[in-house]
Backbone as ProteinMPNN parsed JSONL, in Angstrom:
{"seq_chain_A": "LLSAKDLKALHLLMQDLQAASQGDEERQDDYRTVAKRMEFSQLLCTERPETVAAYVEQHMGDLTIACMVCNRKIDAGDYEGARQICLSQLERVDGNQRIWLSLLAMIYHHLGDADKETEITEQLVYTGDSEAFDHLKELLKSAGTWRGRSASILAKCRQILSADAYMEILYRE", "coords_chain_A": {"N_chain_A": [[-13.425, 39.834, 12.89], [-16.581, 40.992, 12.591], [-18.037, 43.697, 10.834], [-20.428, 46.189, 11.974], [-22.485, 46.357, 9.994], [-22.029, 43.919, 8.646], [-22.761, 42.061, 10.684], [-25.389, 42.682, 11.173], [-26.568, 42.077, 8.66], [-25.871, 39.155, 8.8], [-27.344, 38.388, 11.062], [-29.983, 38.823, 10.165], [-29.927, 37.018, 8.23], [-29.806, 34.511, 9.719], [-32.42, 34.985, 11.056], [-34.115, 34.583, 8.717], [-33.386, 31.919, 8.039], [-34.541, 30.925, 10.356], [-37.046, 31.339, 10.017], [-37.666, 30.119, 7.592], [-37.471, 27.51, 8.385], [-39.742, 26.934, 9.701], [-41.859, 24.876, 11.684], [-40.087, 22.817, 12.046], [-38.691, 22.229, 14.807], [-36.507, 21.435, 16.018], [-34.335, 22.17, 14.201], [-34.828, 25.084, 14.1], [-34.102, 25.425, 16.904], [-31.408, 25.018, 16.584], [-30.606, 26.991, 14.857], [-31.138, 29.101, 16.436], [-29.369, 28.809, 18.605], [-26.776, 29.003, 17.36], [-27.01, 31.558, 16.596], [-27.041, 32.809, 18.967], [-24.448, 32.235, 19.778], [-22.724, 33.418, 18.051], [-23.474, 36.237, 18.466], [-22.835, 36.442, 21.025], [-19.929, 35.918, 20.873], [-19.072, 37.82, 19.153], [-19.655, 40.049, 20.792], [-17.779, 39.763, 22.863], [-15.54, 40.205, 21.556], [-15.778, 42.945, 21.112], [-17.052, 44.584, 22.797], [-16.69, 46.391, 26.122], [-15.26, 45.018, 29.127], [-17.187, 45.221, 31.238], [-19.746, 45.814, 29.998], [-19.758, 43.314, 28.746], [-19.8, 41.398, 31.032], [-22.395, 42.569, 32.256], [-24.196, 41.558, 30.121], [-23.582, 38.855, 30.395], [-24.583, 38.181, 33.068], [-27.186, 38.791, 32.805], [-28.081, 36.86, 30.965], [-27.421, 34.291, 32.009], [-29.035, 32.395, 32.593], [-29.765, 31.119, 30.12], [-29.001, 28.248, 28.332], [-26.861, 27.945, 26.421], [-25.35, 30.447, 26.432], [-24.592, 30.154, 29.008], [-23.114, 27.68, 28.752], [-21.101, 28.645, 27.121], [-19.75, 30.553, 28.779], [-18.806, 29.169, 30.884], [-17.014, 27.299, 29.64], [-15.33, 29.001, 28.547], [-14.139, 29.975, 31.041], [-13.03, 27.512, 32.015], [-11.19, 27.095, 29.813], [-9.346, 29.333, 30.399], [-8.298, 28.707, 32.736], [-9.737, 29.114, 35.096], [-10.887, 27.455, 37.286], [-12.352, 27.402, 39.613], [-14.225, 29.433, 39.144], [-15.509, 28.414, 36.783], [-16.462, 25.99, 38.094], [-18.494, 26.937, 39.949], [-20.264, 28.067, 38.184], [-21.188, 25.719, 37.162], [-22.436, 24.288, 39.393], [-24.203, 26.04, 40.225], [-25.768, 26.029, 37.997], [-26.62, 23.486, 38.09], [-28.344, 23.372, 40.205], [-30.698, 24.114, 38.914], [-33.815, 22.972, 37.706], [-33.991, 21.604, 34.793], [-33.334, 19.884, 33.209], [-30.901, 19.76, 31.828], [-29.055, 18.25, 33.301], [-26.841, 16.482, 32.61], [-25.16, 17.911, 31.11], [-24.004, 19.72, 32.688], [-22.965, 18.28, 34.645], [-21.111, 16.803, 33.506], [-19.195, 18.685, 32.654], [-18.617, 19.607, 35.221], [-17.197, 17.265, 35.92], [-15.035, 17.146, 34.441], [-13.848, 19.551, 35.223], [-12.855, 18.904, 37.886], [-11.174, 16.908, 37.137], [-9.109, 18.52, 35.919], [-8.49, 19.856, 38.262], [-7.154, 17.79, 39.699], [-8.45, 16.444, 41.643], [-9.398, 13.544, 42.253], [-11.177, 12.14, 43.624], [-13.408, 13.671, 43.807], [-14.06, 13.899, 41.179], [-14.486, 11.247, 40.474], [-16.905, 10.905, 42.098], [-18.653, 12.886, 40.793], [-18.73, 11.681, 38.303], [-19.87, 9.322, 38.661], [-22.493, 10.082, 39.293], [-23.084, 11.148, 36.902], [-23.333, 8.929, 35.405], [-25.567, 7.801, 36.341], [-27.34, 9.314, 35.115], [-27.763, 8.158, 32.638], [-25.658, 8.087, 31.168], [-23.564, 6.536, 29.049], [-21.144, 6.449, 28.27], [-19.827, 7.797, 30.263], [-19.957, 5.661, 32.116], [-17.814, 4.03, 31.459], [-15.606, 5.67, 31.871], [-15.923, 6.001, 34.668], [-15.686, 3.463, 35.398], [-12.725, 3.036, 34.818], [-11.623, 5.069, 36.428], [-12.26, 4.172, 38.921], [-10.938, 1.59, 38.636], [-8.294, 2.461, 38.654], [-8.196, 3.327, 41.258], [-8.398, 1.169, 42.615], [-10.694, 0.092, 43.564], [-13.008, -0.826, 41.855], [-13.74, -3.738, 41.768], [-14.983, -3.945, 44.191], [-17.27, -2.101, 44.141], [-18.544, -2.419, 42.013], [-20.762, -4.143, 41.582], [-22.658, -2.735, 43.178], [-22.958, -0.3, 41.87], [-23.966, -1.318, 39.415], [-26.366, -2.388, 40.085], [-27.677, -0.111, 41.095], [-27.88, 1.218, 38.598], [-29.598, -0.488, 37.236], [-31.933, -0.05, 38.738], [-32.589, 2.563, 38.344], [-32.264, 3.484, 35.564], [-33.567, 3.806, 32.242], [-34.712, 0.747, 30.479], [-33.297, 0.593, 27.88], [-30.821, 2.279, 28.343], [-29.715, 1.01, 30.492], [-29.326, -1.46, 29.364], [-27.343, -0.745, 27.371], [-25.063, -0.031, 29.299], [-24.64, -2.355, 30.434], [-23.704, -3.878, 28.289], [-21.278, -2.455, 27.803], [-19.816, -3.322, 30.048]], "CA_chain_A": [[-14.506, 40.389, 13.462], [-17.281, 41.393, 11.699], [-18.575, 45.097, 10.933], [-21.792, 46.255, 12.356], [-23.407, 45.964, 8.888], [-22.095, 42.396, 8.452], [-23.382, 41.22, 11.813], [-26.703, 42.994, 10.948], [-26.913, 41.058, 7.693], [-25.851, 37.833, 9.281], [-28.623, 38.071, 12.05], [-31.115, 38.783, 9.378], [-30.091, 35.594, 7.54], [-30.436, 33.859, 10.685], [-34.035, 35.027, 11.222], [-34.759, 33.98, 7.628], [-33.273, 30.266, 8.203], [-35.433, 30.279, 11.277], [-38.415, 31.442, 9.542], [-37.675, 29.08, 6.353], [-37.551, 26.306, 9.121], [-40.927, 26.812, 10.498], [-42.236, 23.382, 11.836], [-38.838, 22.132, 12.368], [-38.436, 22.844, 16.038], [-35.185, 21.054, 16.326], [-33.659, 23.017, 13.367], [-34.928, 26.269, 14.783], [-33.22, 25.608, 18.035], [-30.091, 24.983, 16.097], [-30.346, 28.254, 14.413], [-31.095, 29.934, 17.61], [-28.074, 28.491, 19.179], [-25.857, 29.493, 16.372], [-27.158, 33.067, 16.469], [-26.714, 33.26, 20.266], [-23.027, 31.979, 20.005], [-22.228, 34.446, 17.197], [-23.62, 37.319, 19.136], [-21.975, 36.531, 22.297], [-18.519, 35.896, 20.385], [-18.954, 39.19, 18.688], [-19.994, 40.897, 21.902], [-16.53, 39.448, 23.513], [-14.497, 41.034, 20.973], [-15.964, 44.506, 20.587], [-17.428, 45.432, 23.971], [-15.862, 46.46, 27.223], [-15.632, 43.951, 30.132], [-18.259, 45.682, 32.163], [-20.728, 45.57, 29.262], [-19.977, 41.659, 28.587], [-20.323, 41.063, 32.471], [-23.811, 42.598, 32.381], [-24.867, 40.581, 29.379], [-23.521, 37.354, 30.85], [-25.626, 38.243, 34.086], [-28.631, 38.82, 32.345], [-28.38, 35.903, 30.079], [-26.803, 33.071, 32.393], [-30.242, 31.45, 32.469], [-29.554, 30.684, 28.722], [-27.959, 27.184, 28.377], [-26.024, 28.204, 25.172], [-24.463, 31.319, 27.02], [-23.936, 29.689, 30.349], [-22.077, 26.744, 28.525], [-19.858, 29.296, 26.617], [-19.036, 31.269, 29.684], [-18.259, 28.082, 31.664], [-15.975, 26.801, 28.747], [-14.302, 30.119, 28.534], [-13.404, 29.86, 32.204], [-12.071, 26.239, 31.856], [-10.037, 27.381, 29.004], [-8.519, 30.238, 30.958], [-7.88, 28.026, 33.942], [-10.51, 29.599, 36.118], [-11.609, 26.255, 37.399], [-13.232, 27.98, 40.56], [-15.362, 30.116, 38.647], [-16.509, 27.318, 36.217], [-17.127, 25.007, 38.86], [-19.461, 27.756, 40.475], [-21.453, 27.995, 37.354], [-21.817, 24.246, 37.098], [-22.979, 24.146, 40.425], [-25.358, 26.965, 40.096], [-26.731, 25.462, 36.966], [-27.152, 22.06, 38.728], [-29.583, 23.764, 41.14], [-31.77, 24.485, 38.196], [-34.379, 21.7, 37.221], [-34.304, 21.908, 33.495], [-33.323, 18.716, 32.058], [-29.638, 19.71, 31.473], [-27.995, 18.06, 34.577], [-25.723, 15.721, 31.899], [-24.14, 18.748, 30.431], [-23.157, 20.369, 33.854], [-22.04, 17.001, 35.466], [-19.764, 16.448, 32.682], [-18.266, 19.793, 32.598], [-17.857, 19.448, 36.653], [-16.236, 16.184, 36.3], [-13.825, 17.679, 33.656], [-13.131, 20.531, 35.983], [-12.267, 18.16, 38.961], [-10.027, 16.402, 36.461], [-8.216, 19.483, 35.762], [-7.949, 20.073, 39.591], [-6.609, 16.58, 40.072], [-9.508, 15.886, 42.561], [-9.768, 12.318, 41.719], [-12.354, 11.544, 44.662], [-14.636, 14.509, 43.337], [-14.242, 13.507, 39.559], [-15.162, 10.046, 40.689], [-18.306, 11.134, 42.623], [-19.624, 13.364, 39.793], [-18.831, 10.855, 37.071], [-20.813, 8.34, 39.129], [-23.55, 10.764, 39.101], [-23.295, 11.279, 35.345], [-23.785, 7.367, 34.799], [-26.98, 7.59, 36.609], [-28.348, 10.2, 34.086], [-27.823, 7.466, 31.457], [-24.611, 8.391, 30.175], [-22.759, 5.211, 28.904], [-19.618, 6.683, 28.124], [-19.416, 8.049, 31.576], [-19.606, 4.541, 32.771], [-16.628, 3.598, 30.916], [-14.801, 6.442, 32.458], [-16.285, 5.758, 35.965], [-14.783, 2.186, 35.564], [-11.311, 3.194, 34.679], [-11.36, 5.763, 37.624], [-12.487, 3.208, 40.095], [-10.116, 0.59, 38.729], [-6.969, 2.846, 39.087], [-8.072, 3.615, 42.792], [-8.548, -0.353, 43.329], [-12.239, -0.122, 44.018], [-13.962, -1.297, 41.006], [-14.297, -4.993, 42.185], [-15.918, -3.738, 45.348], [-18.143, -1.234, 43.99], [-19.401, -2.528, 40.701], [-22.307, -4.715, 41.775], [-23.591, -1.772, 43.618], [-23.271, 0.606, 40.732], [-24.665, -2.023, 38.31], [-27.538, -2.641, 40.947], [-28.424, 1.318, 41.157], [-28.271, 1.477, 37.242], [-30.738, -1.054, 36.862], [-32.957, 0.529, 39.595], [-33.068, 4.105, 37.941], [-32.182, 3.79, 34.25], [-34.432, 2.993, 31.285], [-33.912, -0.623, 30.064], [-32.135, 0.864, 26.898], [-29.68, 2.942, 28.935], [-29.137, -0.268, 31.386], [-28.535, -2.607, 28.652], [-26.124, -0.129, 27.025], [-24.126, -0.01, 30.3], [-24.188, -3.953, 30.527], [-22.963, -4.252, 27.064], [-20.017, -1.917, 28.058], [-19.281, -4.08, 31.111]], "C_chain_A": [[-15.316, 40.971, 12.324], [-17.992, 42.972, 11.849], [-20.15, 44.992, 11.42], [-22.852, 45.862, 11.206], [-23.619, 44.622, 8.401], [-22.808, 41.715, 9.512], [-24.757, 41.444, 11.673], [-27.34, 42.067, 9.848], [-26.808, 39.537, 8.147], [-27.055, 37.479, 10.445], [-29.743, 38.207, 11.262], [-31.209, 37.297, 8.536], [-30.498, 34.555, 8.553], [-31.855, 33.764, 11.094], [-34.641, 34.371, 9.963], [-34.601, 32.48, 7.674], [-34.195, 29.991, 9.275], [-36.901, 30.181, 10.748], [-38.624, 30.35, 8.364], [-37.92, 27.648, 7.154], [-38.826, 25.978, 9.839], [-41.435, 25.317, 10.711], [-41.299, 22.591, 12.286], [-38.224, 22.705, 13.424], [-36.808, 22.604, 16.224], [-34.146, 21.828, 15.399], [-33.686, 24.328, 13.629], [-34.102, 26.451, 15.904], [-31.746, 25.607, 17.625], [-29.718, 26.315, 15.633], [-30.28, 29.22, 15.632], [-29.736, 29.872, 18.352], [-27.079, 29.09, 18.353], [-25.915, 30.955, 16.479], [-26.683, 33.515, 17.96], [-25.08, 33.201, 20.333], [-22.345, 32.949, 19.156], [-22.461, 35.936, 17.859], [-22.817, 37.478, 20.468], [-20.344, 36.581, 21.911], [-18.152, 37.466, 19.961], [-18.915, 40.376, 19.696], [-18.413, 40.901, 22.907], [-15.35, 40.234, 22.959], [-14.538, 42.467, 20.742], [-16.566, 45.214, 21.77], [-16.21, 45.521, 25.159], [-16.118, 45.555, 28.185], [-16.912, 44.102, 30.959], [-19.624, 45.421, 31.365], [-20.921, 43.901, 29.015], [-20.423, 41.017, 30.014], [-21.984, 41.223, 32.587], [-24.675, 41.73, 31.428], [-24.984, 39.221, 29.896], [-24.57, 37.31, 32.202], [-26.952, 38.095, 33.7], [-28.872, 37.658, 31.58], [-27.836, 34.446, 30.566], [-28.006, 31.997, 32.546], [-30.381, 30.663, 31.117], [-28.583, 29.522, 28.6], [-26.796, 27.42, 27.496], [-24.936, 29.095, 25.704], [-23.768, 30.876, 28.285], [-22.867, 28.538, 30.018], [-20.889, 27.458, 28.074], [-19.279, 30.047, 27.718], [-18.17, 30.273, 30.62], [-16.978, 27.27, 30.943], [-15.075, 27.788, 28.584], [-13.45, 29.957, 29.941], [-12.615, 28.678, 32.397], [-10.958, 26.698, 31.084], [-8.982, 28.51, 29.539], [-7.922, 29.807, 32.334], [-8.494, 28.531, 35.163], [-11.383, 28.672, 36.512], [-12.66, 26.512, 38.508], [-14.611, 28.546, 39.966], [-16.332, 29.249, 37.53], [-17.228, 26.514, 36.906], [-18.36, 25.735, 39.695], [-20.595, 27.871, 39.569], [-21.946, 26.5, 37.147], [-22.744, 24.066, 38.287], [-24.32, 24.727, 40.71], [-26.455, 26.324, 39.032], [-27.449, 24.166, 37.245], [-28.272, 22.076, 39.514], [-30.744, 23.855, 40.274], [-32.605, 23.068, 37.822], [-34.877, 21.935, 35.837], [-33.721, 20.864, 32.346], [-31.768, 18.758, 31.67], [-28.623, 19.303, 32.343], [-26.722, 17.29, 33.677], [-24.738, 16.609, 31.553], [-23.384, 19.294, 31.802], [-22.301, 19.512, 34.569], [-20.913, 16.706, 34.672], [-18.972, 17.495, 32.639], [-17.61, 19.843, 34.271], [-16.869, 18.377, 36.781], [-15.08, 16.47, 35.614], [-13.058, 18.716, 34.599], [-12.29, 19.846, 37.288], [-11.011, 17.28, 38.446], [-8.915, 17.169, 36.308], [-7.59, 19.718, 37.185], [-7.115, 18.957, 40.309], [-7.112, 16.14, 41.261], [-9.778, 14.335, 42.077], [-11.183, 11.723, 42.543], [-13.488, 12.443, 44.026], [-14.993, 14.094, 41.824], [-14.746, 12.122, 39.669], [-16.722, 10.159, 40.915], [-19.365, 11.669, 41.503], [-19.664, 12.377, 38.539], [-19.991, 9.753, 37.429], [-22.186, 8.932, 38.934], [-23.985, 10.823, 37.641], [-23.941, 9.887, 34.873], [-25.02, 7.404, 35.056], [-27.89, 8.389, 35.981], [-28.237, 9.244, 32.703], [-26.65, 7.525, 30.553], [-23.514, 7.181, 30.012], [-21.451, 5.397, 28.993], [-18.94, 7.184, 29.599], [-19.073, 6.944, 32.473], [-18.329, 4.024, 32.489], [-15.418, 4.306, 31.621], [-14.733, 6.381, 34.126], [-15.31, 4.313, 36.191], [-13.263, 2.203, 35.649], [-10.786, 4.122, 36.052], [-11.253, 4.911, 38.881], [-11.153, 1.858, 40.051], [-8.547, 1.253, 39.023], [-7.102, 3.218, 40.582], [-8.218, 2.148, 43.514], [-9.643, -0.535, 43.929], [-13.04, -0.561, 43.391], [-14.414, -2.711, 41.307], [-15.379, -4.667, 43.312], [-17.047, -3.074, 45.085], [-19.017, -1.573, 42.651], [-20.586, -3.0, 40.701], [-23.274, -3.847, 42.19], [-24.044, -0.767, 42.626], [-24.193, 0.082, 39.532], [-26.112, -1.979, 38.775], [-28.382, -1.105, 40.903], [-28.733, 1.518, 39.892], [-29.643, 0.854, 36.797], [-31.947, -0.62, 37.614], [-33.542, 1.975, 38.744], [-32.89, 4.514, 36.575], [-33.252, 3.286, 33.352], [-33.852, 1.547, 30.933], [-32.913, -0.03, 28.883], [-30.862, 1.222, 27.506], [-28.748, 1.702, 29.798], [-28.541, -1.274, 30.606], [-27.285, -2.026, 28.014], [-24.921, -0.354, 28.084], [-23.548, -1.567, 30.389], [-23.512, -4.226, 29.381], [-21.654, -3.671, 27.171], [-19.325, -2.488, 28.998], [-18.81, -5.408, 30.461]], "O_chain_A": [[-14.807, 41.372, 11.277], [-18.431, 43.342, 12.938], [-20.892, 44.017, 11.293], [-23.863, 45.193, 11.424], [-24.647, 44.125, 7.943], [-23.489, 40.74, 9.191], [-25.485, 40.508, 12.005], [-28.376, 41.425, 10.021], [-27.707, 38.763, 7.817], [-27.538, 36.355, 10.58], [-30.702, 37.597, 11.734], [-32.225, 36.65, 8.281], [-31.428, 33.786, 8.308], [-32.413, 32.714, 11.415], [-35.623, 33.644, 10.11], [-35.567, 31.775, 7.383], [-34.722, 28.879, 9.261], [-37.712, 29.277, 10.95], [-39.707, 29.775, 8.252], [-38.518, 26.738, 6.581], [-38.983, 24.937, 10.477], [-41.354, 24.586, 9.724], [-41.636, 21.614, 12.953], [-37.346, 23.553, 13.263], [-36.022, 23.501, 16.529], [-33.068, 22.104, 15.924], [-32.626, 24.926, 13.445], [-33.411, 27.466, 16.0], [-30.925, 26.189, 18.334], [-28.627, 26.79, 15.949], [-29.376, 30.05, 15.731], [-29.114, 30.895, 18.638], [-26.43, 29.913, 19.0], [-24.854, 31.579, 16.451], [-25.989, 34.523, 18.091], [-24.48, 34.099, 20.924], [-21.266, 33.344, 19.598], [-21.558, 36.762, 17.722], [-22.272, 38.514, 20.846], [-19.576, 37.239, 22.613], [-17.19, 38.124, 20.358], [-18.306, 41.43, 19.51], [-18.033, 41.889, 23.536], [-14.447, 40.765, 23.605], [-13.604, 43.128, 20.287], [-16.588, 46.445, 21.739], [-15.133, 44.925, 25.142], [-17.286, 45.168, 28.209], [-17.582, 43.125, 31.295], [-20.557, 44.877, 31.957], [-22.01, 43.33, 29.081], [-21.338, 40.195, 30.065], [-22.734, 40.303, 32.912], [-25.727, 41.228, 31.824], [-26.004, 38.532, 29.917], [-25.337, 36.351, 32.286], [-27.745, 37.328, 34.246], [-30.07, 37.385, 31.506], [-27.774, 33.516, 29.762], [-27.758, 30.793, 32.606], [-31.07, 29.644, 31.061], [-27.385, 29.762, 28.752], [-25.702, 27.044, 27.917], [-23.759, 28.763, 25.566], [-22.605, 31.161, 28.572], [-21.898, 28.364, 30.757], [-19.772, 27.106, 28.456], [-18.069, 30.212, 27.561], [-17.041, 30.551, 31.023], [-16.102, 26.71, 31.602], [-13.904, 27.429, 28.461], [-12.226, 29.827, 29.92], [-11.519, 28.802, 32.943], [-9.833, 26.722, 31.584], [-7.841, 28.525, 29.078], [-7.139, 30.529, 32.951], [-7.887, 28.425, 36.229], [-12.575, 28.82, 36.24], [-13.751, 25.948, 38.429], [-15.754, 28.19, 40.253], [-17.553, 29.365, 37.425], [-18.388, 26.222, 36.617], [-19.231, 24.965, 40.099], [-21.751, 27.803, 39.986], [-23.142, 26.26, 36.978], [-23.881, 23.662, 38.046], [-25.281, 24.173, 41.243], [-27.662, 26.174, 39.221], [-28.542, 23.82, 36.797], [-29.073, 21.146, 39.61], [-31.838, 23.684, 40.812], [-31.914, 22.062, 37.658], [-36.003, 22.393, 35.643], [-33.665, 20.963, 31.12], [-31.343, 17.719, 31.164], [-27.491, 19.785, 32.302], [-25.587, 17.53, 34.086], [-23.553, 16.285, 31.628], [-22.155, 19.236, 31.858], [-21.197, 19.808, 35.025], [-19.833, 16.381, 35.166], [-17.784, 17.178, 32.57], [-16.425, 20.057, 34.526], [-15.895, 18.439, 37.532], [-14.03, 16.075, 36.121], [-11.832, 18.71, 34.711], [-11.182, 20.274, 37.61], [-10.046, 16.994, 39.156], [-7.799, 16.688, 36.504], [-6.369, 19.774, 37.326], [-6.49, 19.176, 41.346], [-6.382, 15.474, 41.995], [-10.725, 14.279, 41.292], [-12.031, 10.985, 42.042], [-14.53, 11.859, 43.729], [-16.153, 14.002, 41.421], [-15.561, 11.833, 38.793], [-17.591, 9.68, 40.187], [-20.482, 11.203, 41.276], [-20.672, 12.356, 37.833], [-20.853, 9.393, 36.628], [-23.029, 8.219, 38.389], [-25.132, 10.564, 37.28], [-24.896, 9.799, 34.101], [-25.784, 7.08, 34.147], [-29.099, 8.275, 36.185], [-28.699, 9.742, 31.676], [-26.644, 7.098, 29.398], [-22.677, 6.986, 30.893], [-20.679, 4.694, 29.645], [-17.777, 6.974, 29.942], [-18.226, 7.016, 33.363], [-17.731, 3.527, 33.443], [-14.396, 3.688, 31.922], [-13.717, 6.652, 34.766], [-14.405, 4.2, 37.018], [-12.636, 1.492, 36.434], [-9.714, 3.893, 36.612], [-10.331, 4.959, 39.696], [-10.603, 1.337, 41.021], [-7.698, 0.559, 39.582], [-6.038, 3.426, 41.166], [-8.165, 1.991, 44.734], [-9.672, -1.327, 44.871], [-14.064, -0.866, 44.002], [-15.608, -2.9, 41.073], [-16.519, -5.127, 43.264], [-17.998, -3.394, 45.798], [-20.06, -0.981, 42.371], [-21.481, -2.516, 40.009], [-24.452, -3.923, 41.841], [-25.215, -0.408, 42.503], [-24.947, 0.778, 38.852], [-27.0, -1.596, 38.013], [-29.594, -1.048, 40.693], [-29.849, 2.01, 39.723], [-30.548, 1.432, 36.195], [-33.031, -0.847, 37.076], [-34.725, 2.289, 38.607], [-33.227, 5.647, 36.23], [-33.861, 2.289, 33.738], [-32.666, 1.264, 31.101], [-31.709, -0.235, 29.035], [-29.859, 0.559, 27.246], [-27.531, 1.522, 29.767], [-27.526, -1.891, 30.927], [-26.238, -2.672, 28.061], [-23.867, -0.845, 27.679], [-22.365, -1.904, 30.408], [-22.543, -4.965, 29.555], [-20.761, -4.331, 26.64], [-18.114, -2.27, 28.955], [-18.291, -6.284, 31.152]]}, "name": "protein", "num_of_chains": 1, "seq": "LLSAKDLKALHLLMQDLQAASQGDEERQDDYRTVAKRMEFSQLLCTERPETVAAYVEQHMGDLTIACMVCNRKIDAGDYEGARQICLSQLERVDGNQRIWLSLLAMIYHHLGDADKETEITEQLVYTGDSEAFDHLKELLKSAGTWRGRSASILAKCRQILSADAYMEILYRE"}
């Protein structure tokens, strides 16, 4: 754990790094993400559960915090709590569907719900995630349904994915 003085110094360092990276939005985002992770981790170690809960409630709209909370719930075996976070985040239209679908598929895997894992993994494929395609193929093969479904899955990929994403999936096929 960091002392309050060390935490303040680290926070100032992160601000200096953000300022030094002026004009490099990607790097600034990385620094902001690291700062949020550090702040939340410190909060978890030093504050009462009520304080942490209030912070989480206030910051669940932040992708970094929401992912950290979801992953903590998964690690603790609270799959229903993690599932609720994913479903709630999927209702938002902010371009992060792939993250939440991926976590949701992992949750269903942990729960042993192969049908839901397959359904969510298929949705993940339609976001252009070519690695999810490999996993979907394995899930459907183990269920004995790959041959019957592959043509329709590939046809839908062709319709909705970019040419690059579709070619990556065809390459994997």
